[in-house]
Coordinates of C-alpha atoms in Angstrom, one line a residue:
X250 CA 0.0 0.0 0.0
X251 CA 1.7 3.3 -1.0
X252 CA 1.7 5.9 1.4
X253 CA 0.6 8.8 -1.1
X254 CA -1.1 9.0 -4.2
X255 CA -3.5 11.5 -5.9
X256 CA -5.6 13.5 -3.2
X257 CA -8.9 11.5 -2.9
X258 CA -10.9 15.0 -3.0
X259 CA -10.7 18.3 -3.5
X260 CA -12.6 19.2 -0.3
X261 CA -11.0 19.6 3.0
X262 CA -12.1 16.3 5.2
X263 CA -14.8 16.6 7.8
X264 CA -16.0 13.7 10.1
X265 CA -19.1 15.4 12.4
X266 CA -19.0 12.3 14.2
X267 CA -17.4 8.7 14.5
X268 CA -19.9 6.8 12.1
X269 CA -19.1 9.7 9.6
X270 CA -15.6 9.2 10.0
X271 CA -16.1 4.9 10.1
X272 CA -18.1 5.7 6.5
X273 CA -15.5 8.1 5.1
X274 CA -12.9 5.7 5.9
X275 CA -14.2 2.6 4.2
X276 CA -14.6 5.4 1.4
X277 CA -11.1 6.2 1.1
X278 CA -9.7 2.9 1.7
X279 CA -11.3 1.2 -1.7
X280 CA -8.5 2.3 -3.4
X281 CA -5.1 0.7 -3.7
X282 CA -3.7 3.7 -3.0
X283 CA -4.0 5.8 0.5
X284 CA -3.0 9.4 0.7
X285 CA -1.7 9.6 4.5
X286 CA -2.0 13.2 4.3
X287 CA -5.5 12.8 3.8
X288 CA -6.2 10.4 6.4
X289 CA -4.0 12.6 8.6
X290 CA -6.7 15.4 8.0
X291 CA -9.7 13.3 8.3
X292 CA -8.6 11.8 11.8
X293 CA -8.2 15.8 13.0
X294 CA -11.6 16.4 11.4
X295 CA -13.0 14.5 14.1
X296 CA -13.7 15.7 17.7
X297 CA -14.2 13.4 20.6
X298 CA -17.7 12.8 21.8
X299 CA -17.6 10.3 24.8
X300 CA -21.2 9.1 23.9
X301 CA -20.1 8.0 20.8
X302 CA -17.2 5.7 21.7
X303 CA -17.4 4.8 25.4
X304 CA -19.1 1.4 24.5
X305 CA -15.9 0.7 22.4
X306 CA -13.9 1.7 25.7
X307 CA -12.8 -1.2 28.0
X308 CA -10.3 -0.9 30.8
X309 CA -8.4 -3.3 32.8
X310 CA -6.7 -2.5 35.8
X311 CA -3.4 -4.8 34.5
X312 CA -2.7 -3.5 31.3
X313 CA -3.8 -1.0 28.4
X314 CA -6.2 -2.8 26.2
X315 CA -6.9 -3.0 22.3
X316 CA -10.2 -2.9 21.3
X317 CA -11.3 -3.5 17.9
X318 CA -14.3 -0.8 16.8
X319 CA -14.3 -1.5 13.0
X320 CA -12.4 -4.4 10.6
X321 CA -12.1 -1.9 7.7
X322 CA -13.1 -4.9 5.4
X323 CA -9.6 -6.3 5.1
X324 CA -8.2 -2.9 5.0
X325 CA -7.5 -1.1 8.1
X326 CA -8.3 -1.7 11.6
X327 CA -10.0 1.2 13.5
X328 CA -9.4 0.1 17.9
X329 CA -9.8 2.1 20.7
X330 CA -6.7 2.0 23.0
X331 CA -7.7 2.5 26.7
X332 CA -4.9 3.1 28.5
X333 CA -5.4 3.4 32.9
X334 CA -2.9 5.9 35.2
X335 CA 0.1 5.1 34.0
X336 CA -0.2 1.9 31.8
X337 CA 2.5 1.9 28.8
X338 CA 2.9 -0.1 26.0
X339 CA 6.9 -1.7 25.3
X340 CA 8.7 -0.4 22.2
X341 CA 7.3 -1.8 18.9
X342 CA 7.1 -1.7 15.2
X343 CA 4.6 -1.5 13.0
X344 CA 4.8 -4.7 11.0
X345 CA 5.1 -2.3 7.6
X346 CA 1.7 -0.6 8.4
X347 CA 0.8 2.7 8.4
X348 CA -0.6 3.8 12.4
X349 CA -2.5 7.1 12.9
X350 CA -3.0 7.7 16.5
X351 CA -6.0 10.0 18.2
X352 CA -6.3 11.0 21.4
X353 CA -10.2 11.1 22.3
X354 CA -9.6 11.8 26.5
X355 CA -6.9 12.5 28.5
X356 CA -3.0 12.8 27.8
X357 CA -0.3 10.4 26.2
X358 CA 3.4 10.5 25.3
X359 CA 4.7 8.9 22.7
X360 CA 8.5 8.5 22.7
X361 CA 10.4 7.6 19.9
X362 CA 13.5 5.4 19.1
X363 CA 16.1 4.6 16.4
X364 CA 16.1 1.5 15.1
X365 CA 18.4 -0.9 16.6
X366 CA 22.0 -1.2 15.4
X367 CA 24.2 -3.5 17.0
X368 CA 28.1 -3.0 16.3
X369 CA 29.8 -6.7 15.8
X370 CA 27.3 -8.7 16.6
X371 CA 26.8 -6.7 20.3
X372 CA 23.2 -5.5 21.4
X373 CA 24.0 -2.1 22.5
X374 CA 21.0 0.3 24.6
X375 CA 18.5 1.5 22.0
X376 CA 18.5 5.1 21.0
X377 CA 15.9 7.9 21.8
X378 CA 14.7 10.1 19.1
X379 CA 12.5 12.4 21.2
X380 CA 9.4 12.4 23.2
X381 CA 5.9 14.3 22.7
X382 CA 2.9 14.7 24.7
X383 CA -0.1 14.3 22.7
X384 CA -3.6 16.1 24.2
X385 CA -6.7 15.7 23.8
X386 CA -7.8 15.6 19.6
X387 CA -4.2 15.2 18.7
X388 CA -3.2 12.8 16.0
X389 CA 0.1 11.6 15.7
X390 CA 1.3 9.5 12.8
X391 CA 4.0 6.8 12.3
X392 CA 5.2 4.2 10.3
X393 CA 8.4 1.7 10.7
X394 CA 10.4 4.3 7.9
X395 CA 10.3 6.7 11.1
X396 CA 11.5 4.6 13.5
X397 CA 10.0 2.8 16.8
X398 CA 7.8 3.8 19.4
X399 CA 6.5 3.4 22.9
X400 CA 3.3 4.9 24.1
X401 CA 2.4 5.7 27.5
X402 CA -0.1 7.1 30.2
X403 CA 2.0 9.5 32.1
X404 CA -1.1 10.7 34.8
X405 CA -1.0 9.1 38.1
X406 CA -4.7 10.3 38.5
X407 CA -6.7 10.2 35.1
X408 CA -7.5 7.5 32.7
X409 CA -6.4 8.2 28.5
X410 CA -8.1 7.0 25.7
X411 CA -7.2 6.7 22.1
X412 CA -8.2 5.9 19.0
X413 CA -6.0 3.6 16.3
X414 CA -5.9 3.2 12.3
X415 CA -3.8 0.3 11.3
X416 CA -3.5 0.0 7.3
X417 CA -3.0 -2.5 6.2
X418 CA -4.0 -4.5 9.2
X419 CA -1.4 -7.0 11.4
X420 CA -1.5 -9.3 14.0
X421 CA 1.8 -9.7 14.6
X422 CA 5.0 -7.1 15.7
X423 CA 8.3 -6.7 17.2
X424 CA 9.1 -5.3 20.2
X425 CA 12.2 -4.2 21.9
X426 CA 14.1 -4.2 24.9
X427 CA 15.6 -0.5 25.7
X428 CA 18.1 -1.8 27.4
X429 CA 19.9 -4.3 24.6
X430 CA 18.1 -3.6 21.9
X431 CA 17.0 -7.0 21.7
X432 CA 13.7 -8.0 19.2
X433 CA 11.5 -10.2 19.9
X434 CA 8.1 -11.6 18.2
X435 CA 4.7 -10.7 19.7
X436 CA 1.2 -11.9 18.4
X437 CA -1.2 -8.7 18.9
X438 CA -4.6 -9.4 20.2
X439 CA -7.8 -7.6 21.0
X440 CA -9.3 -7.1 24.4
X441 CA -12.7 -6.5 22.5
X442 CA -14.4 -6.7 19.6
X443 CA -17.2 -4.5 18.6
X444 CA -18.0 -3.9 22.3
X445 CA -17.9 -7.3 23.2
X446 CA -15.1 -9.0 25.4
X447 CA -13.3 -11.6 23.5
X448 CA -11.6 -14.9 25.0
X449 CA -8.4 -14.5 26.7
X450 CA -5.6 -16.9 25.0
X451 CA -2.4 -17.7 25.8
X452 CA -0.1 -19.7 23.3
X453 CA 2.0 -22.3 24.6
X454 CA 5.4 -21.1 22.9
X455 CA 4.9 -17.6 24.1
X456 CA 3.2 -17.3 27.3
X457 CA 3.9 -13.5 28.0
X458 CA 4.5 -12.4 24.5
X459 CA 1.5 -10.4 23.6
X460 CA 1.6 -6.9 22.8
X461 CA -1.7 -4.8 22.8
X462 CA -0.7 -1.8 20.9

């Protein structure tokens, strides 16, 4: 999937609400070709409503859940990522997929790392490109050209929410040890499907390795 092409319209993108943006979204992605600034645009377009969402939004008190709103037809995956005082994901990739990143309540950061480059063979700590705090209607945007990144709650009093566009979708990514530098495999799984909990499972060659972001 190229990252540009052709604007998709000559209009500036509006989404009043989160089953305009759902429809305008299906819309865009028909074509083969994805203009990211677009996207970009349309994800701003849209301003939080908590009514509209909160039955996508499921917390657990261990760790920051994924929860799939919308399966794009093959295309994209739309998920709400609720993350509670200060949950954090490790540091991953993006399996070659475009990620667009909303903030619908509360506040994350997203920090931001080189790739991984060990010299002879020797892991060697990973190295920070920056940090940003992302607030409320924010969108942040990333793919595995840019680098790696690790997203986080930093409140010790107040819940964060955000919303996800994966294209094309994955369910599996690498993640990384800050330390070495080390990569490892991690199956990505959903806390949630359309508002409904889904079953909790645990593969037998990697009983930890998981990675909800």
């Amino acid at each position: 999937m190229e990252p540009r092409s052709a604007p998709v319209s000559s209009k500036v993108p509006c989404a009043a609400s989160l089953k305009d943006l759902i429809r305008e979204l299906h819309r865009v992605f028909e074509a083969d070709h994805i203009n990211v600034e677009y996207v970009h645009e349309l994800m701003s377009s849209y301003n939080s409503n908590p009514k509209e969402w909160q039955q996508f939004a499921k917390f657990d008190r261990h760790r920051y859940t994924r929860n799939l709103v919308d399966g794009g037809n093959g295309k994209f995956n739309l998920m709400i990522l609720c993350w509670s005082e200060g949950q954090g994901s490790s540091i991953h990739d993006h399996a070659d997929s475009h990620c667009f990143m909303k903030v619908l309540a509360g506040t994350l950061k997203e920090v931001r790392f080189d790739w991984p480059r060990p010299q002879d063979g020797v892991e060697a700590p990973m190295v920070k490109k920056g940090e940003t705090e992302l607030h409320l209607n924010t969108v942040a945007y990333i793919n595995d050209s840019l680098g790696l990144h690790r997203v986080e709650n930093p409140s010790h009093c107040e819940p964060a929410v955000s919303l996800h566009l994966y294209c094309p979708p994955f369910d599996e990514c690498s993640m990384f040890d800050q330390r070495t530098g080390h990569r490892s495999k991690s199956k990505v799984t959903f806390w949630s499907k359309y508002g409904q909990r889904t079953p909790f499972v645990i593969t037998p060659s990697q009983p930890e390795q998981y990675e909800n972001n």
